[in-house]
Amino acid sequence: MMLSRLLLLGSSGLALIAPMALAQQTEEGRPTFLGVIDLEFGENPTAPLEGPVARSAATTKTGTPIAETPVSVSVVPRSLIEAQGAANLAEALTYSAGIVAENYGGDPRFDSLYLRGFNLENDKFLDGLRLMRSTQYPTSAPSFELYGIERVEVLRGPASVLYGAGTPAGLVNLVQKRAQADGDFTELGFGADSNGSLALYGDMNRVVDDRFAYRITGKLGNQRTDVRDIDNERAYLAFSASYALTDATELEFMASRHDDAPISPTGVPNGFVGIYDLDDLRDFDFADPSVNSSDRAMTTLSFGVTHDFGTGWKLNGTFRYTDFDWTYRNIYISGNTGSIVHRGVIDQDEHFDSLAFDLRLAGSLTTGAIDHALTFGLDAQRFNEQATTAFSATDDIDYSRPAMAT
């Protein structure tokens, strides 16, 4: 494809200069022809993007331009996330084709994404490595702080060759903010929204010398929804560093820590819909804030290496360790009899640690007039989980007399 495009470009250039070439013939009457002009551009698929349009994506794992990729790939860069005012992954993907971003409504616990009708609960990736939470239902991966994300990528269609077993619909890949070697920058800010959410955030990048750079990103605040009494206090801190060991070898390290307390909205009884006023139902809390509790923490440690052999072949390796703890207690609705609402309590205690590894060798070779882009890879993941879930009944509540539990 690259060869044919270059030849077409050269042909166009010859057509444009043809009259001038005839006017500048040599003494023997022979025209002067220009050689083939090579135009090259590059875009780092993990670096900040100027503008809303990306030309490459980390999801392909090859560096192939999106225009030459035979699958549908969408990229939501940091600039577009900020322009939309997106506070979470679901809001960032609202305008992406084929995505249902909040299939169960707003839920601060995790991202309920559907792509082309398939649930992506096990097809959410962080820097190309699968981000899991549990092998039990629900298995949705925990939400990742969007402020720590440089871009969100959506790959549509089967991708088992690159990512192993998954849905035929595709996947979503989050690319973390990384240390940048092209200059210092600092961002400090304060955010608020109409729901009452408040946040203090900061992002600092420093270039120490021509080989070493580091970056610190953090956010502290709460995340309120339009559901009363749902207030998720969050704290996020991330560190990344890059070091050019040689001109051909680069090392990268990233670490992040999340602490939050997400609670799921209780909702309303199905039997109440169409009988009671919807606005009143939205304002009524069928749960009990004194019972609900949540304490969640997630730590990630990542290491990467890139080596360019100088022969058109490049080696990339990525490793990540994840540690996750979550203690959760919440009231849910089990049904109703008239105005009497039956309720239950769910208690969950989850812990997992996982190791994920991905190694890729990519390059190209030519046979005759055909250029081949080749990628060889190996990935592995170890997932160790301990989890308990218990259900119990609690007091019913009379919607017509909510102050009196039955």
Coordinates of C-alpha atoms in Angstrom, one line a residue:
M1 CA 0.0 0.0 0.0
M2 CA 2.8 2.4 0.9
L3 CA 4.6 1.8 -2.4
S4 CA 1.5 2.4 -4.5
R5 CA 0.7 5.6 -2.7
L6 CA 4.2 6.9 -3.2
L7 CA 4.1 6.2 -6.9
L8 CA 0.8 7.9 -7.2
L9 CA 2.2 11.0 -5.5
G10 CA 5.2 11.0 -7.7
S11 CA 3.0 10.7 -10.8
S12 CA 0.9 13.7 -9.6
G13 CA 4.1 15.7 -9.1
L14 CA 5.2 14.9 -12.6
A15 CA 1.9 15.9 -14.1
L16 CA 2.1 19.3 -12.3
I17 CA 5.7 20.0 -13.4
A18 CA 5.3 18.7 -16.9
P19 CA 5.0 22.2 -18.6
M20 CA 8.0 23.5 -16.6
A21 CA 10.1 20.4 -17.5
L22 CA 9.4 21.0 -21.1
A23 CA 10.5 24.6 -20.7
Q24 CA 13.8 23.5 -19.1
Q25 CA 14.9 20.8 -21.5
T26 CA 18.6 20.1 -21.9
E27 CA 20.5 20.9 -25.0
E28 CA 19.9 17.4 -26.4
G29 CA 16.1 18.0 -26.0
R30 CA 15.6 15.5 -23.2
P31 CA 13.3 16.5 -20.3
T32 CA 14.5 16.4 -16.7
F33 CA 12.5 14.1 -14.4
L34 CA 12.2 14.3 -10.6
G35 CA 12.8 11.2 -8.5
V36 CA 10.3 9.6 -6.2
I37 CA 9.5 11.8 -3.2
D38 CA 9.0 10.0 0.1
L39 CA 6.7 11.7 2.6
E40 CA 6.8 10.2 6.2
F41 CA 5.0 11.1 9.4
G42 CA 4.7 9.5 12.7
E43 CA 2.4 9.6 15.7
N44 CA 3.1 8.1 19.0
P45 CA -0.2 6.2 19.9
T46 CA 0.4 6.7 23.7
A47 CA 1.4 10.4 23.6
P48 CA -0.8 13.5 24.0
L49 CA -2.7 14.3 20.8
E50 CA -3.2 17.7 19.5
G51 CA -6.8 17.9 18.2
P52 CA -9.6 15.4 18.2
V53 CA -8.4 13.2 15.3
A54 CA -5.9 10.4 15.8
R55 CA -3.9 8.7 13.0
S56 CA -2.7 5.7 15.0
A57 CA -3.9 3.6 17.9
A58 CA -2.1 1.5 20.5
T59 CA -4.9 -1.1 20.2
T60 CA -3.5 -2.4 16.9
K61 CA -0.2 -3.2 18.7
T62 CA 1.6 -2.6 15.4
G63 CA 1.7 1.2 14.9
T64 CA -0.2 0.8 11.6
P65 CA -2.1 4.0 10.7
I66 CA -5.8 3.8 11.4
A67 CA -6.5 4.5 7.7
E68 CA -4.6 1.3 6.7
T69 CA -6.2 -0.9 9.4
P70 CA -8.8 -3.3 8.0
V71 CA -11.0 -3.0 11.2
S72 CA -13.0 -0.1 12.7
V73 CA -11.0 1.7 15.3
S74 CA -12.1 4.9 17.2
V75 CA -9.9 7.0 19.4
V76 CA -11.3 9.4 22.0
P77 CA -8.2 11.6 22.9
R78 CA -7.7 13.7 26.1
S79 CA -8.7 16.9 24.3
L80 CA -12.1 15.4 23.3
I81 CA -12.7 14.0 26.8
E82 CA -12.2 17.5 28.2
A83 CA -14.3 19.2 25.5
Q84 CA -17.2 16.8 26.4
G85 CA -16.7 17.4 30.1
A86 CA -16.7 13.6 30.6
A87 CA -16.4 12.5 34.2
N88 CA -16.2 8.7 33.6
L89 CA -15.6 6.2 30.8
A90 CA -19.3 5.9 30.0
E91 CA -19.6 9.6 29.3
A92 CA -16.4 9.6 27.2
L93 CA -17.8 6.9 24.9
T94 CA -21.3 8.3 24.6
Y95 CA -20.7 9.5 21.0
S96 CA -18.8 6.4 19.9
A97 CA -20.7 4.3 17.3
G98 CA -22.0 0.9 18.4
I99 CA -21.4 1.6 22.1
V100 CA -24.2 1.5 24.8
A101 CA -22.2 3.3 27.6
E102 CA -24.6 2.9 30.5
N103 CA -26.7 -0.1 29.9
Y104 CA -27.9 -0.2 33.5
G105 CA -27.9 3.5 34.1
G106 CA -25.2 5.4 36.0
D107 CA -23.3 3.2 38.4
P108 CA -20.0 4.4 40.0
R109 CA -18.9 0.9 40.8
F110 CA -17.9 -0.2 37.3
D111 CA -18.4 0.5 33.6
S112 CA -21.3 -1.4 32.1
L113 CA -20.3 -1.2 28.4
Y114 CA -22.0 -2.9 25.5
L115 CA -20.5 -3.0 22.0
R116 CA -22.6 -4.2 19.0
G117 CA -24.9 -5.9 21.5
F118 CA -22.2 -7.8 23.4
N119 CA -21.3 -7.2 27.0
L120 CA -17.7 -6.0 27.4
E121 CA -17.3 -6.8 31.1
N122 CA -14.2 -9.0 30.3
D123 CA -13.1 -7.1 27.3
K124 CA -11.8 -3.9 28.9
F125 CA -8.0 -3.4 28.6
L126 CA -5.5 -1.1 30.2
D127 CA -2.5 -0.4 28.1
G128 CA -3.2 -3.5 26.0
L129 CA -3.4 -5.8 29.0
R130 CA -6.8 -7.2 30.2
L131 CA -8.3 -5.5 33.2
M132 CA -10.3 -8.1 35.1
R133 CA -12.1 -8.0 38.5
S134 CA -13.7 -11.4 39.1
T135 CA -14.5 -14.7 37.6
Q136 CA -18.0 -14.6 39.2
Y137 CA -21.0 -12.6 38.2
P138 CA -20.9 -9.6 37.9
T139 CA -17.4 -9.7 36.4
S140 CA -17.2 -6.1 35.2
A141 CA -13.8 -4.5 35.8
P142 CA -13.6 -1.7 38.3
S143 CA -13.9 1.8 37.0
F144 CA -10.5 3.5 36.3
E145 CA -10.0 7.2 37.1
L146 CA -10.6 9.0 33.8
Y147 CA -8.3 11.9 34.7
G148 CA -5.4 9.4 34.5
I149 CA -6.2 8.3 31.0
E150 CA -4.6 9.9 27.9
R151 CA -6.9 8.3 25.4
V152 CA -9.7 5.7 25.0
E153 CA -9.7 3.4 22.0
V154 CA -12.5 1.2 20.7
L155 CA -11.7 -1.7 18.4
R156 CA -14.7 -3.2 16.7
G157 CA -14.8 -6.7 15.4
P158 CA -13.0 -10.0 16.5
A159 CA -9.5 -9.4 17.9
S160 CA -8.5 -12.8 19.3
V161 CA -5.3 -12.8 17.2
L162 CA -4.0 -9.9 19.2
Y163 CA -5.9 -10.3 22.5
G164 CA -6.9 -13.9 22.9
A165 CA -10.4 -15.1 23.8
G166 CA -13.1 -12.4 23.8
T167 CA -16.4 -11.3 22.3
P168 CA -16.7 -11.0 18.5
A169 CA -17.9 -7.4 19.0
G170 CA -14.4 -6.0 19.9
L171 CA -12.9 -4.3 23.0
V172 CA -12.2 -1.0 24.7
N173 CA -8.6 -0.1 25.6
L174 CA -7.5 2.6 28.0
V175 CA -4.1 4.3 27.6
Q176 CA -2.6 5.8 30.7
K177 CA -0.9 9.1 30.9
R178 CA 2.9 8.7 30.5
A179 CA 6.0 10.7 31.1
Q180 CA 6.8 12.8 28.1
A181 CA 10.3 13.7 26.9
D182 CA 9.4 16.7 24.8
G183 CA 9.1 19.3 27.5
D184 CA 7.9 20.3 31.0
F185 CA 4.2 21.2 31.8
T186 CA 2.1 21.6 34.8
E187 CA -1.7 21.6 35.3
L188 CA -3.6 22.5 38.5
G189 CA -7.3 22.8 38.7
F190 CA -10.6 22.7 40.6
G191 CA -13.8 21.1 39.2
A192 CA -17.4 21.2 40.2
D193 CA -20.7 20.1 38.5
S194 CA -24.4 20.6 39.0
N195 CA -24.8 17.4 41.0
G196 CA -22.5 18.8 43.7
S197 CA -19.3 16.9 42.8
L198 CA -16.1 18.7 43.8
A199 CA -12.6 17.8 42.8
L200 CA -9.0 19.0 43.0
Y201 CA -6.6 17.7 40.4
G202 CA -3.1 18.2 39.1
D203 CA -0.7 16.9 36.4
M204 CA 3.0 17.6 36.3
N205 CA 5.6 16.4 33.8
R206 CA 9.3 17.1 34.1
V207 CA 12.2 16.3 31.8
V208 CA 15.4 15.8 33.8
D209 CA 17.8 15.3 30.9
D210 CA 17.8 14.0 27.4
R211 CA 17.2 10.4 28.7
F212 CA 15.0 10.7 31.8
A213 CA 11.5 12.1 32.3
Y214 CA 8.8 11.6 34.9
R215 CA 5.2 12.5 35.5
I216 CA 2.9 12.8 38.5
T217 CA -0.9 12.9 38.2
G218 CA -3.5 13.1 41.0
K219 CA -7.1 13.8 41.7
L220 CA -9.0 14.1 45.0
G221 CA -12.8 14.7 45.4
N222 CA -16.2 13.1 45.3
Q223 CA -18.4 12.0 42.4
R224 CA -22.1 12.6 42.9
T225 CA -24.8 11.4 40.5
D226 CA -28.3 12.6 39.9
V227 CA -29.5 9.9 42.4
R228 CA -29.9 11.3 46.0
D229 CA -27.4 10.0 48.6
I230 CA -25.1 8.4 46.0
D231 CA -21.8 10.1 46.8
N232 CA -18.5 8.4 45.8
E233 CA -15.4 9.8 47.5
R234 CA -12.4 9.2 45.3
A235 CA -8.6 9.6 45.6
Y236 CA -6.2 8.8 42.7
L237 CA -2.4 9.1 42.4
A238 CA -0.2 8.0 39.6
F239 CA 3.5 8.1 38.8
S240 CA 5.3 7.3 35.5
A241 CA 8.9 7.5 34.4
S242 CA 10.7 6.9 31.1
Y243 CA 14.5 6.3 30.7
A244 CA 16.3 5.9 27.4
L245 CA 18.9 3.3 28.3
T246 CA 20.5 3.7 24.8
D247 CA 19.4 5.3 21.6
A248 CA 17.6 2.1 20.7
T249 CA 16.3 0.9 24.1
E250 CA 13.7 2.7 26.3
L251 CA 12.5 1.6 29.7
E252 CA 9.1 2.7 31.2
F253 CA 7.6 2.4 34.7
M254 CA 4.1 3.3 35.8
A255 CA 2.3 3.0 39.1
S256 CA -1.2 4.0 40.2
R257 CA -3.4 3.9 43.3
H258 CA -7.2 4.2 43.5
D259 CA -9.2 4.6 46.7
D260 CA -13.0 5.1 46.5
A261 CA -16.3 4.1 48.1
P262 CA -18.8 3.4 45.3
I263 CA -22.4 2.5 46.1
S264 CA -24.9 1.3 43.6
P265 CA -28.3 3.1 43.3
T266 CA -31.0 0.9 44.7
G267 CA -33.6 1.8 42.0
V268 CA -37.4 1.5 42.3
P269 CA -39.7 -1.6 42.3
N270 CA -40.9 -2.6 38.9
G271 CA -44.4 -2.8 40.2
F272 CA -44.4 0.9 41.0
V273 CA -43.7 2.1 37.5
G274 CA -46.9 3.5 35.9
I275 CA -48.7 3.7 39.3
Y276 CA -46.8 6.3 41.2
D277 CA -45.4 9.6 40.0
L278 CA -42.0 9.1 38.4
D279 CA -40.4 12.3 39.8
D280 CA -41.4 11.2 43.3
L281 CA -40.0 7.7 42.8
R282 CA -36.7 9.2 41.6
D283 CA -36.4 11.4 44.7
F284 CA -37.2 8.5 47.1
D285 CA -34.4 6.4 48.5
F286 CA -35.5 2.8 49.1
A287 CA -32.1 2.0 50.7
D288 CA -30.7 2.9 54.1
P289 CA -27.5 5.1 54.2
S290 CA -26.8 3.7 57.7
V291 CA -26.5 0.2 56.2
N292 CA -24.8 0.9 52.9
S293 CA -21.0 0.8 53.1
S294 CA -18.2 0.5 50.5
D295 CA -14.4 0.5 50.7
R296 CA -12.4 -0.2 47.6
A297 CA -8.7 0.1 46.7
M298 CA -6.7 -0.8 43.6
T299 CA -3.0 -0.6 43.0
T300 CA -1.3 -1.2 39.7
L301 CA 2.5 -1.5 38.9
S302 CA 3.6 -1.6 35.3
F303 CA 6.9 -2.0 33.5
G304 CA 7.6 -1.7 29.8
V305 CA 10.6 -2.1 27.5
T306 CA 11.0 -1.1 23.8
H307 CA 14.1 -2.0 21.7
D308 CA 14.6 -1.1 18.1
F309 CA 17.0 -3.5 16.3
G310 CA 17.6 -0.9 13.6
T311 CA 16.7 -3.3 10.9
G312 CA 13.0 -2.4 10.7
W313 CA 12.2 -4.8 13.6
K314 CA 11.1 -3.6 17.1
L315 CA 10.6 -5.5 20.3
N316 CA 7.9 -4.4 22.9
G317 CA 7.3 -5.9 26.2
T318 CA 4.7 -4.9 28.9
F319 CA 4.2 -6.3 32.4
R320 CA 1.6 -5.3 35.0
Y321 CA 0.8 -6.3 38.6
T322 CA -2.6 -5.5 40.0
D323 CA -3.9 -5.7 43.6
F324 CA -7.5 -5.2 44.3
D325 CA -9.6 -5.1 47.6
W326 CA -13.3 -4.3 48.0
T327 CA -15.6 -4.6 51.0
Y328 CA -19.2 -3.8 50.0
R329 CA -22.6 -3.8 51.7
N330 CA -25.8 -2.5 50.1
I331 CA -29.6 -2.8 50.2
Y332 CA -31.4 -4.1 47.1
I333 CA -35.1 -4.4 46.2
S334 CA -36.5 -8.0 45.9
G335 CA -40.1 -7.1 45.0
N336 CA -43.2 -5.5 46.4
T337 CA -46.7 -6.3 47.7
G338 CA -48.9 -3.3 47.1
S339 CA -47.1 -0.3 48.7
I340 CA -44.9 -2.6 50.8
V341 CA -41.4 -2.9 49.4
H342 CA -39.4 -6.1 50.2
R343 CA -35.7 -5.5 50.6
G344 CA -32.5 -7.5 51.1
V345 CA -28.9 -6.9 51.9
I346 CA -25.9 -8.1 49.9
D347 CA -22.5 -8.4 51.5
Q348 CA -19.4 -8.8 49.3
D349 CA -15.8 -9.2 50.2
E350 CA -13.4 -9.4 47.2
H351 CA -9.7 -9.6 46.8
F352 CA -7.6 -10.4 43.8
D353 CA -4.1 -10.0 42.5
S354 CA -3.1 -10.6 38.9
L355 CA 0.0 -10.7 36.7
A356 CA -0.3 -9.8 33.0
F357 CA 2.5 -10.0 30.4
D358 CA 2.6 -9.1 26.7
L359 CA 5.6 -9.5 24.4
R360 CA 5.6 -8.4 20.7
L361 CA 8.1 -8.5 17.9
A362 CA 7.0 -6.4 14.9
G363 CA 8.8 -5.7 11.6
S364 CA 8.5 -5.9 7.8
L365 CA 10.1 -7.7 4.9
T366 CA 9.8 -7.5 1.2
T367 CA 9.2 -10.3 -1.3
G368 CA 9.4 -9.1 -4.8
A369 CA 7.0 -6.1 -5.2
I370 CA 5.1 -6.9 -2.0
D371 CA 5.8 -5.5 1.4
H372 CA 4.8 -7.6 4.4
A373 CA 4.2 -6.2 7.9
L374 CA 4.6 -9.0 10.4
T375 CA 3.8 -9.2 14.2
F376 CA 4.7 -12.1 16.5
G377 CA 3.5 -12.1 20.1
L378 CA 3.0 -13.9 23.3
D379 CA 0.8 -12.9 26.2
A380 CA -0.1 -14.5 29.5
Q381 CA -2.1 -13.7 32.6
R382 CA -2.3 -15.1 36.1
F383 CA -5.4 -14.3 38.1
N384 CA -5.8 -15.2 41.8
E385 CA -9.1 -14.4 43.5
Q386 CA -10.7 -14.8 46.9
A387 CA -14.3 -13.6 47.1
T388 CA -17.4 -14.2 49.3
T389 CA -21.0 -13.1 48.7
A390 CA -23.8 -13.3 51.2
F391 CA -27.5 -12.4 50.8
S392 CA -29.9 -11.7 53.7
A393 CA -33.3 -10.2 54.3
T394 CA -33.9 -6.9 56.0
D395 CA -36.9 -4.8 57.0
D396 CA -39.6 -4.1 54.5
I397 CA -40.6 -0.5 54.0
D398 CA -44.0 1.0 53.3
Y399 CA -43.8 3.5 50.5
S400 CA -47.0 5.2 51.7
R401 CA -45.5 5.5 55.2
P402 CA -41.8 5.5 54.6
A403 CA -40.9 6.4 58.2
M404 CA -42.3 3.1 59.4
A405 CA -40.4 -0.1 58.6
T406 CA -42.4 -3.3 58.8

